[in-house]
mmCIF file of N, CA and C in Angstrom:
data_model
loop_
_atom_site.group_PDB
_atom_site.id
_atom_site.type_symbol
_atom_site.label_atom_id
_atom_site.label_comp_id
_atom_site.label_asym_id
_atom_site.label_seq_id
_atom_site.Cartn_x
_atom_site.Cartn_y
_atom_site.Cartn_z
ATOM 1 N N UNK M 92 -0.930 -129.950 12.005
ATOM 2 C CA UNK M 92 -1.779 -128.986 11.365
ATOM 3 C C UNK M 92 -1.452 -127.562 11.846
ATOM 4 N N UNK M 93 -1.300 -127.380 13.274
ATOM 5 C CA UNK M 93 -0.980 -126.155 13.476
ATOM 6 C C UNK M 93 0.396 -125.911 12.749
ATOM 7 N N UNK M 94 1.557 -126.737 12.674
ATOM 8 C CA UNK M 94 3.089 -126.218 12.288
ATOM 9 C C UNK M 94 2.613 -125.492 11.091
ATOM 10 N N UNK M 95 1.703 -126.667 10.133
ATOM 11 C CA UNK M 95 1.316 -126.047 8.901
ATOM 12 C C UNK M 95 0.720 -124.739 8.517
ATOM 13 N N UNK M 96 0.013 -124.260 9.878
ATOM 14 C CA UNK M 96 -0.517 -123.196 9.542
ATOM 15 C C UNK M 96 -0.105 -121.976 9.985
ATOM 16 N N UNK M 97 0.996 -122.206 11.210
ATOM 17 C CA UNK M 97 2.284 -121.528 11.163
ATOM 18 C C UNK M 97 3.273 -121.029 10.148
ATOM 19 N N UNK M 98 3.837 -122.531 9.660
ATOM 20 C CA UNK M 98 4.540 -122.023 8.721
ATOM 21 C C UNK M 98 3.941 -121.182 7.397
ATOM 22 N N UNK M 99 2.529 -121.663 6.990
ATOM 23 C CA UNK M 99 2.279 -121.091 5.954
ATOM 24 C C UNK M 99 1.619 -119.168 6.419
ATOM 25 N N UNK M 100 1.592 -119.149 7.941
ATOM 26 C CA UNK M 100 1.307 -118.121 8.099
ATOM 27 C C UNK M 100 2.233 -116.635 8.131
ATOM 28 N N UNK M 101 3.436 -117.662 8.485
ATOM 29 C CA UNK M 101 5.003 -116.688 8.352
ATOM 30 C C UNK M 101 5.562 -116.719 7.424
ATOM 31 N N UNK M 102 5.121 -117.760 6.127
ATOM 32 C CA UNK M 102 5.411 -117.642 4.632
ATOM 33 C C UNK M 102 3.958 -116.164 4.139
ATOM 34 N N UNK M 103 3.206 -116.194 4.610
ATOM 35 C CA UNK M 103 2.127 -115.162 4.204
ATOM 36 C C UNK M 103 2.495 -113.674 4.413
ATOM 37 N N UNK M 104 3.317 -113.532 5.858
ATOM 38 C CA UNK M 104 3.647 -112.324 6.158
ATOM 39 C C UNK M 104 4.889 -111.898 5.632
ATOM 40 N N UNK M 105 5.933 -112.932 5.117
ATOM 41 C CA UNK M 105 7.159 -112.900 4.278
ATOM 42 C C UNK M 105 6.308 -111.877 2.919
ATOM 43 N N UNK M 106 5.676 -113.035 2.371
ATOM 44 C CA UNK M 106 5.284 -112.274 0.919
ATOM 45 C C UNK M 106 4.559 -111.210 1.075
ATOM 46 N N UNK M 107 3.748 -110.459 2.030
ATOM 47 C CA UNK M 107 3.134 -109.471 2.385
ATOM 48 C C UNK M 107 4.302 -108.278 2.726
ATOM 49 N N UNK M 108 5.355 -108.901 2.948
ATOM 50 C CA UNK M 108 6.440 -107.775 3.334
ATOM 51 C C UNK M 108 7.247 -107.834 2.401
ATOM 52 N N UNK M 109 7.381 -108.504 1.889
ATOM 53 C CA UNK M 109 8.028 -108.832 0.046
ATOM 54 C C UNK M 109 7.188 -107.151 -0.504
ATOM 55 N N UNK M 110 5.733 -107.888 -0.630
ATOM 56 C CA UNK M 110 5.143 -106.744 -1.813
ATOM 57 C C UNK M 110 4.977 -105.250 -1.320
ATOM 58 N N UNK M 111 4.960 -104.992 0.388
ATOM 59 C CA UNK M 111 4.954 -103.891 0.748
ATOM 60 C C UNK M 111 6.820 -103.384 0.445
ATOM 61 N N UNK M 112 7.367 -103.938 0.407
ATOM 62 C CA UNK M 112 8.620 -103.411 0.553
ATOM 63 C C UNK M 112 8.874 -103.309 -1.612
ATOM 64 N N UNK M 113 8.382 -103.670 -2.081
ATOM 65 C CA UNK M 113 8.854 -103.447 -2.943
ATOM 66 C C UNK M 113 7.266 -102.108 -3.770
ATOM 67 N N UNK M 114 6.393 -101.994 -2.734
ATOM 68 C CA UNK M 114 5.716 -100.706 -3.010
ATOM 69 C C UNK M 114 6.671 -99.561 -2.481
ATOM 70 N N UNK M 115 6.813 -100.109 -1.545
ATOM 71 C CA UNK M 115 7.654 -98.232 -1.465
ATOM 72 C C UNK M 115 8.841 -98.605 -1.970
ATOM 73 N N UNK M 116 9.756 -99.662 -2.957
ATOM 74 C CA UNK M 116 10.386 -98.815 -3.650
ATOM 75 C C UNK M 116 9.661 -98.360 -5.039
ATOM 76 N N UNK M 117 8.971 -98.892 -5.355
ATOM 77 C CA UNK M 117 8.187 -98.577 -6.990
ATOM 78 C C UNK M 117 7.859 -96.906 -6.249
ATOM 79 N N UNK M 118 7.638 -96.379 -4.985
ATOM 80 C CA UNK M 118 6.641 -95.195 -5.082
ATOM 81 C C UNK M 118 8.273 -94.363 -4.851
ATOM 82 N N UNK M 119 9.379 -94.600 -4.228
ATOM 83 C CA UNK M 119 10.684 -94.255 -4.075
ATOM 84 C C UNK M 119 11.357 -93.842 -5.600
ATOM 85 N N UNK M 120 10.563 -94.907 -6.171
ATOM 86 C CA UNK M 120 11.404 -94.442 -8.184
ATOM 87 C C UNK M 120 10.564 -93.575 -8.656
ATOM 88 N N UNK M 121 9.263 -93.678 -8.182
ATOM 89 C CA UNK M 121 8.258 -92.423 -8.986
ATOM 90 C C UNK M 121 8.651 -91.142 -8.166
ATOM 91 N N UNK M 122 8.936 -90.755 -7.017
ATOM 92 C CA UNK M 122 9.441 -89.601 -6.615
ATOM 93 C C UNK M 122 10.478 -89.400 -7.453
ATOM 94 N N UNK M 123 11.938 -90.278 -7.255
ATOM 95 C CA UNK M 123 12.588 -90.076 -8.329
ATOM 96 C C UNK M 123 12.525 -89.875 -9.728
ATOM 97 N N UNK M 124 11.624 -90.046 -9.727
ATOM 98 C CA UNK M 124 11.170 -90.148 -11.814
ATOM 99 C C UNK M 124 10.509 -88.504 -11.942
ATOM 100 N N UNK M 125 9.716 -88.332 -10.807
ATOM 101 C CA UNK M 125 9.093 -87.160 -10.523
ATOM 102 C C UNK M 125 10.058 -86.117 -10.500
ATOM 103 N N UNK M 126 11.516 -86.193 -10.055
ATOM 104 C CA UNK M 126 12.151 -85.094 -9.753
ATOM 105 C C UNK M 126 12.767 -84.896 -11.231
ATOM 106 N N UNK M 127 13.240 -86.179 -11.592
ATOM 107 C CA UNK M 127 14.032 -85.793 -12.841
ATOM 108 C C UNK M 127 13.214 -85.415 -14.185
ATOM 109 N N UNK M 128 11.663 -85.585 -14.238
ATOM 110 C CA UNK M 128 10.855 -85.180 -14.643
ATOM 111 C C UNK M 128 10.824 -83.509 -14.652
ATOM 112 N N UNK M 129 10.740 -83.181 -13.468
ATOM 113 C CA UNK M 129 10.794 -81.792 -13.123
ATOM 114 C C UNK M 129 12.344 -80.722 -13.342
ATOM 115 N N UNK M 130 13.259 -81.709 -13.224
ATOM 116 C CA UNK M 130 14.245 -81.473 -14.036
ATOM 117 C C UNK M 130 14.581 -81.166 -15.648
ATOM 118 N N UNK M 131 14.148 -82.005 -15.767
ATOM 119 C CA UNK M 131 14.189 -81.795 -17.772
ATOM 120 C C UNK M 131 13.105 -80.868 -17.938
ATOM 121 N N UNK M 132 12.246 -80.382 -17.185
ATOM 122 C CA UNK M 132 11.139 -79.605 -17.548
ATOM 123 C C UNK M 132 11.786 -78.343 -17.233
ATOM 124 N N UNK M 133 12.253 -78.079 -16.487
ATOM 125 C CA UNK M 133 13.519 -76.786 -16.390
ATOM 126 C C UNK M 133 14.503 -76.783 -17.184
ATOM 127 N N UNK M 134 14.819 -77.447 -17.783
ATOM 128 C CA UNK M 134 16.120 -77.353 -18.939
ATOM 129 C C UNK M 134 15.440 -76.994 -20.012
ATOM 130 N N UNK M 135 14.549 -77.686 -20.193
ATOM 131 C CA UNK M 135 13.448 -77.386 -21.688
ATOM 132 C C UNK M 135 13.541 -76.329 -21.484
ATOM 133 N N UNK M 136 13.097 -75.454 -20.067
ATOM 134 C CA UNK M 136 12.150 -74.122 -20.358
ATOM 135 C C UNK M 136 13.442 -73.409 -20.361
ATOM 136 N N UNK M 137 14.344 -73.139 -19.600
ATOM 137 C CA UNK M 137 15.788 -72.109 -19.904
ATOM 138 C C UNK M 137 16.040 -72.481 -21.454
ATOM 139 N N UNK M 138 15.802 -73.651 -22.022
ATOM 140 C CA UNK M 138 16.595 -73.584 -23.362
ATOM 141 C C UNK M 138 15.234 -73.325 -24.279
ATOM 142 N N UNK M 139 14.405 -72.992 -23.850
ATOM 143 C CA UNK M 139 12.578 -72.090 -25.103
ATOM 144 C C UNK M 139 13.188 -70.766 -24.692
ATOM 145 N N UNK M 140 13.697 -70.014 -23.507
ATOM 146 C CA UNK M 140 13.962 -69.176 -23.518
ATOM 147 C C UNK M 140 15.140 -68.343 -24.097
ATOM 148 N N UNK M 141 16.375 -68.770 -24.043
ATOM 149 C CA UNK M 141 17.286 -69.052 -24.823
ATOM 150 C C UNK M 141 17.126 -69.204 -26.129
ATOM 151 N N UNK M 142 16.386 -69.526 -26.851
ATOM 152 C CA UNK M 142 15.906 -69.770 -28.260
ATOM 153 C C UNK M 142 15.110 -68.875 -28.606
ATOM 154 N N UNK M 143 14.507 -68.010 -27.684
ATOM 155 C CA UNK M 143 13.387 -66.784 -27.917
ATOM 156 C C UNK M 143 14.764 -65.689 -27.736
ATOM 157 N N UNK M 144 15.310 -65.801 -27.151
ATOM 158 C CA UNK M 144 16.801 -64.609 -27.011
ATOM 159 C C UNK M 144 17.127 -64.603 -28.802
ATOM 160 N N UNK M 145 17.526 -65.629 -29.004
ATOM 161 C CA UNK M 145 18.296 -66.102 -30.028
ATOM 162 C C UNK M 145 17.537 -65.670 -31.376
ATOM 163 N N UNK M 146 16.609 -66.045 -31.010
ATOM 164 C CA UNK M 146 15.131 -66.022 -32.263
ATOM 165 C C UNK M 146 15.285 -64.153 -31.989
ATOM 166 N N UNK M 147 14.886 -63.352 -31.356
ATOM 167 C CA UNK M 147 14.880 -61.882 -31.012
ATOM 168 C C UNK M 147 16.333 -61.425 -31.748
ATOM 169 N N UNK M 148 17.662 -61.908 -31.499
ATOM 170 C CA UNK M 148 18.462 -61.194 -31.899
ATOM 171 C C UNK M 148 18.977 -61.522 -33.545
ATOM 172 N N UNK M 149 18.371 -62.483 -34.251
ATOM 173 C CA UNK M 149 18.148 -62.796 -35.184
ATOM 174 C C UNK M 149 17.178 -62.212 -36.112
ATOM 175 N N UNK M 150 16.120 -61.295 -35.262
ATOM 176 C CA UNK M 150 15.062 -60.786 -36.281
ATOM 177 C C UNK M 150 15.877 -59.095 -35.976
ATOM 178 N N UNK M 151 16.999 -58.848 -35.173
ATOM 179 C CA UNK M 151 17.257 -57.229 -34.868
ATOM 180 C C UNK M 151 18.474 -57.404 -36.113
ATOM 181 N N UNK M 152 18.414 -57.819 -37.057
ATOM 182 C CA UNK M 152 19.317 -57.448 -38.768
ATOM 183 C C UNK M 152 19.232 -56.476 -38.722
ATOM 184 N N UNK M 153 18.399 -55.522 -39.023
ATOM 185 C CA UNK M 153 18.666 -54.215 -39.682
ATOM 186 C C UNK M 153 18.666 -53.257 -38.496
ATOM 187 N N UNK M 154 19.017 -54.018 -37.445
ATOM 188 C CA UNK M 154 19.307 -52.719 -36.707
ATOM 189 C C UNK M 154 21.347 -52.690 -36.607
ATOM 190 N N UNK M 155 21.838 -51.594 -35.845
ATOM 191 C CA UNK M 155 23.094 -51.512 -36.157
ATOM 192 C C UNK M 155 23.724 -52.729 -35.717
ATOM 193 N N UNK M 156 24.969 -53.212 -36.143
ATOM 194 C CA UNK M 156 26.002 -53.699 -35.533
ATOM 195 C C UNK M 156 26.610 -53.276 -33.791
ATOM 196 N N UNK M 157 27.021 -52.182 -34.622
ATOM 197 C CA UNK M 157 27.732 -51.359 -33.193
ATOM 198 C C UNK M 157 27.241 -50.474 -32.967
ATOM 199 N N UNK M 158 26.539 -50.498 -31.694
ATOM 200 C CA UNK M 158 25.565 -48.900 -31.014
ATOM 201 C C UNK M 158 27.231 -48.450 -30.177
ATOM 202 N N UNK M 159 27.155 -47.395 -30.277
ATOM 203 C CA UNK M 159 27.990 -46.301 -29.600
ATOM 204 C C UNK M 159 27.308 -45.544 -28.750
ATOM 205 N N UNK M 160 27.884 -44.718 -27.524
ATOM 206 C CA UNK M 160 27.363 -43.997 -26.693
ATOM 207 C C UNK M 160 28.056 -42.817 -26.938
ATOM 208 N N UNK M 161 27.571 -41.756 -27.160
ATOM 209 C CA UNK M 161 27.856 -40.690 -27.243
ATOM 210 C C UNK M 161 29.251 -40.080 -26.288
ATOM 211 N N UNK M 162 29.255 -40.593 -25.265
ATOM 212 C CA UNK M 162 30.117 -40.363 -24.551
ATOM 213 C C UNK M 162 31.558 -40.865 -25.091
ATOM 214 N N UNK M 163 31.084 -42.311 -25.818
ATOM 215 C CA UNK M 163 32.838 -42.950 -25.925
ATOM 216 C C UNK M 163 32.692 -43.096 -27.179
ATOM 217 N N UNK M 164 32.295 -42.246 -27.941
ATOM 218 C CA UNK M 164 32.089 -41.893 -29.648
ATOM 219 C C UNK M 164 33.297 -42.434 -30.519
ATOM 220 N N UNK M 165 34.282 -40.849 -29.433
ATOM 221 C CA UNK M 165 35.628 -40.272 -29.886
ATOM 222 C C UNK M 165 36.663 -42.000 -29.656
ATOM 223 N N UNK M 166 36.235 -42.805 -28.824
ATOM 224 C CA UNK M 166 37.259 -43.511 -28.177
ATOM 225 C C UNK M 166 37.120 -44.750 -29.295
ATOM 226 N N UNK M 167 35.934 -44.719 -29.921
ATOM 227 C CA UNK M 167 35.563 -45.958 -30.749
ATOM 228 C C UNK M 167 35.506 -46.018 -31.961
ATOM 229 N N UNK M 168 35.821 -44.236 -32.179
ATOM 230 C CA UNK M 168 36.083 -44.110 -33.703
ATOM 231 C C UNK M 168 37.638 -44.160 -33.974
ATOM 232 N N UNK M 169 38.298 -43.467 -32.605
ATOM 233 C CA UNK M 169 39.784 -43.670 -32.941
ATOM 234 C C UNK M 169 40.546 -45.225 -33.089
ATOM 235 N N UNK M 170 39.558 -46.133 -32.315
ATOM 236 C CA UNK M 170 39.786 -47.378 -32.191
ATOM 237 C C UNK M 170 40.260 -48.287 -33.449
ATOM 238 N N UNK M 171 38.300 -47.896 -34.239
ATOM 239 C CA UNK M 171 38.209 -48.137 -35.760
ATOM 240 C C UNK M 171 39.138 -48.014 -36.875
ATOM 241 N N UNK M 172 39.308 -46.559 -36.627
ATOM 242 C CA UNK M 172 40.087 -46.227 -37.801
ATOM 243 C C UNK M 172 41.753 -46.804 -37.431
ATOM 244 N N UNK M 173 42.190 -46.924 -36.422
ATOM 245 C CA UNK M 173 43.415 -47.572 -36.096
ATOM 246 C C UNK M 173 43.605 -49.010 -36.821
ATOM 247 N N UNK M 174 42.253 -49.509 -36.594
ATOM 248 C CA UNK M 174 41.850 -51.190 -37.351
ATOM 249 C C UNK M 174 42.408 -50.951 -39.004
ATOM 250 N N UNK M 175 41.530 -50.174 -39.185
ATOM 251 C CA UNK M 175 41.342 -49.584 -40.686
ATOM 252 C C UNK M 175 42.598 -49.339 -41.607
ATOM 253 N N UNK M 176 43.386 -48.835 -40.206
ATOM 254 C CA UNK M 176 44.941 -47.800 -41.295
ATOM 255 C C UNK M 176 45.635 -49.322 -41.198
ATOM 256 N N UNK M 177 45.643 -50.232 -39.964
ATOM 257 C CA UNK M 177 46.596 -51.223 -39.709
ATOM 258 C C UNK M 177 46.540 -51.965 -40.727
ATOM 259 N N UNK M 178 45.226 -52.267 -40.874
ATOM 260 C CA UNK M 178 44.720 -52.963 -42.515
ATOM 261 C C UNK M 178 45.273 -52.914 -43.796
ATOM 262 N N UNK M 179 45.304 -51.557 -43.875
ATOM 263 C CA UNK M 179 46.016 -51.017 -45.337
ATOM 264 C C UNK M 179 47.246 -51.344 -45.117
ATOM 265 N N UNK M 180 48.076 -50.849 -43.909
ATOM 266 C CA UNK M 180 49.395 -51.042 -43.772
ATOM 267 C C UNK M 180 49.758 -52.586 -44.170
ATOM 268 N N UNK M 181 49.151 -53.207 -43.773
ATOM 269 C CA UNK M 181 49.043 -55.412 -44.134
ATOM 270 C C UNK M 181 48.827 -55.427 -45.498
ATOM 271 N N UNK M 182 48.078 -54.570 -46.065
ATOM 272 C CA UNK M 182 47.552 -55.091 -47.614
ATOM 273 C C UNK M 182 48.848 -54.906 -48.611
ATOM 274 N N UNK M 183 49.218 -55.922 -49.673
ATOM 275 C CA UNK M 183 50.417 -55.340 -50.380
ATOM 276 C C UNK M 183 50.632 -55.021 -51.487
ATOM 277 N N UNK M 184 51.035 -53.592 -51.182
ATOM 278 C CA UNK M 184 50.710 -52.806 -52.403
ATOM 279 C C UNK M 184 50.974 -53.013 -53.850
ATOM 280 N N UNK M 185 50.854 -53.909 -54.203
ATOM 281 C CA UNK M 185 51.063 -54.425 -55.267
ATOM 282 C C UNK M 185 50.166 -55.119 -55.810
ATOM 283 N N UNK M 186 49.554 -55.779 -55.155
ATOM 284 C CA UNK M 186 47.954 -56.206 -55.381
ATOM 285 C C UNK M 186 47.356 -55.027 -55.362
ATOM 286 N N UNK M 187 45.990 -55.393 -56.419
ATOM 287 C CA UNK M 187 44.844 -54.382 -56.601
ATOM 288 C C UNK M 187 43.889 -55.308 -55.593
ATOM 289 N N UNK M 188 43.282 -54.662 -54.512
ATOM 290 C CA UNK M 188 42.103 -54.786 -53.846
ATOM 291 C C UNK M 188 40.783 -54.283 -54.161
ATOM 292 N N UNK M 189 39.984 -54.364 -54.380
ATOM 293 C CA UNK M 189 39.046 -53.665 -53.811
ATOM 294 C C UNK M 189 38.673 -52.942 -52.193
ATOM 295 N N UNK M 190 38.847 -54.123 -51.412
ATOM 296 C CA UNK M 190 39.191 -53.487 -50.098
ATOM 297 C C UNK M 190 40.255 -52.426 -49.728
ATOM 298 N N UNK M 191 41.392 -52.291 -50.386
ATOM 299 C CA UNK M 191 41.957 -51.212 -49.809
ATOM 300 C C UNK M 191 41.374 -50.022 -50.881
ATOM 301 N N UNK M 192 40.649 -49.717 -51.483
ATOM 302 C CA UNK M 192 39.728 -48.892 -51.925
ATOM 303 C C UNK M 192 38.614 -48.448 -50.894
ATOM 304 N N UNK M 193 38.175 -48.734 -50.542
ATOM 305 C CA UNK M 193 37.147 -49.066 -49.556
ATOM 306 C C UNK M 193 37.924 -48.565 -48.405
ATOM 307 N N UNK M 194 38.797 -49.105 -47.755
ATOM 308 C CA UNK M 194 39.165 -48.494 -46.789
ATOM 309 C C UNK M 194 39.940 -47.642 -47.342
ATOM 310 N N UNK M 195 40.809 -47.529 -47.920
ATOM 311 C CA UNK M 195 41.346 -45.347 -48.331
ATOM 312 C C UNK M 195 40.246 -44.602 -47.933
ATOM 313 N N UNK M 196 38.970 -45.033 -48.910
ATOM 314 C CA UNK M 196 37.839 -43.919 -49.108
ATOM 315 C C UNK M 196 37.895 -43.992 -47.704
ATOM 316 N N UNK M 197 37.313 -44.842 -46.847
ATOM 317 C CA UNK M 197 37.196 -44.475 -45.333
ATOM 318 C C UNK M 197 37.604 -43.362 -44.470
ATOM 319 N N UNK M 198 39.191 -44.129 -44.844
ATOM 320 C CA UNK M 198 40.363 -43.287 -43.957
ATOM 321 C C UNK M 198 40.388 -41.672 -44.619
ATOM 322 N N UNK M 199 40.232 -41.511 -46.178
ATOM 323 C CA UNK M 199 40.199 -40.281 -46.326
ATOM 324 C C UNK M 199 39.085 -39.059 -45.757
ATOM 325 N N UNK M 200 38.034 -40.246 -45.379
ATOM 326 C CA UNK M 200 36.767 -39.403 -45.599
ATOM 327 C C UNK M 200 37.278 -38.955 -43.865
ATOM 328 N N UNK M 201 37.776 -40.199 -42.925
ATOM 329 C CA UNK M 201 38.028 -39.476 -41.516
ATOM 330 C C UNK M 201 38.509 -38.395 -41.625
ATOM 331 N N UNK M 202 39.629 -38.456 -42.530
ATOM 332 C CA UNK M 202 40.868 -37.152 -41.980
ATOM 333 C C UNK M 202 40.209 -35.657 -42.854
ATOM 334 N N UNK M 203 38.690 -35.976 -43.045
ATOM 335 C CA UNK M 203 38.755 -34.281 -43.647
ATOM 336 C C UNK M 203 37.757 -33.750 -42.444
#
């Protein structure tokens, strides 16, 4: 009777250390679950923000393309019109464009 209540007493503390050991891993995966939780909750929020960037530069249409600074005016118009003449120079003159209409008028309107 005692072996019996031995053995069934060190079979009791087996399964008692069975279920404690498999509480702290269940509470070991909820930390983990917790972090990667807190993870995707930071990706969400950089990418709502990112989408409010996106959403903002999507509603600025009617504002310009290209802001210039007064300072590098001269450097960005000579730039342009370099684009502009190279353009025409590519287009062949033998075709009717509309675009090289468009850019003549341009280029003429620079050089007065």
């Amino acid at each position: 009777l005692l072996q019996s209540y031995q053995d069934d007493a060190l079979s009791s503390v087996e399964v008692q250390e069975l279920f404690l050991n498999e509480i702290k891993n269940i509470e070991k995966d909820i930390i983990d679950l917790q972090k990667e939780y807190q993870n995707k909750k930071d990706i969400l929020e950089k990418l709502k923000n990112i989408n409010q960037e996106y959403n903002h530069l999507l509603k600025q249409d009617d504002e310009a393309l290209i802001t210039i600074h007064q300072d590098n005016y001269k450097e960005y118009q000579e730039y342009i019109f370099s684009i502009i003449h190279k353009t025409l120079m590519n287009l062949s003159p033998d075709d009717t464009y509309r675009k090289r209409d468009l850019l003549k008028s341009i280029e003429r309107k620079h050089q007065l």
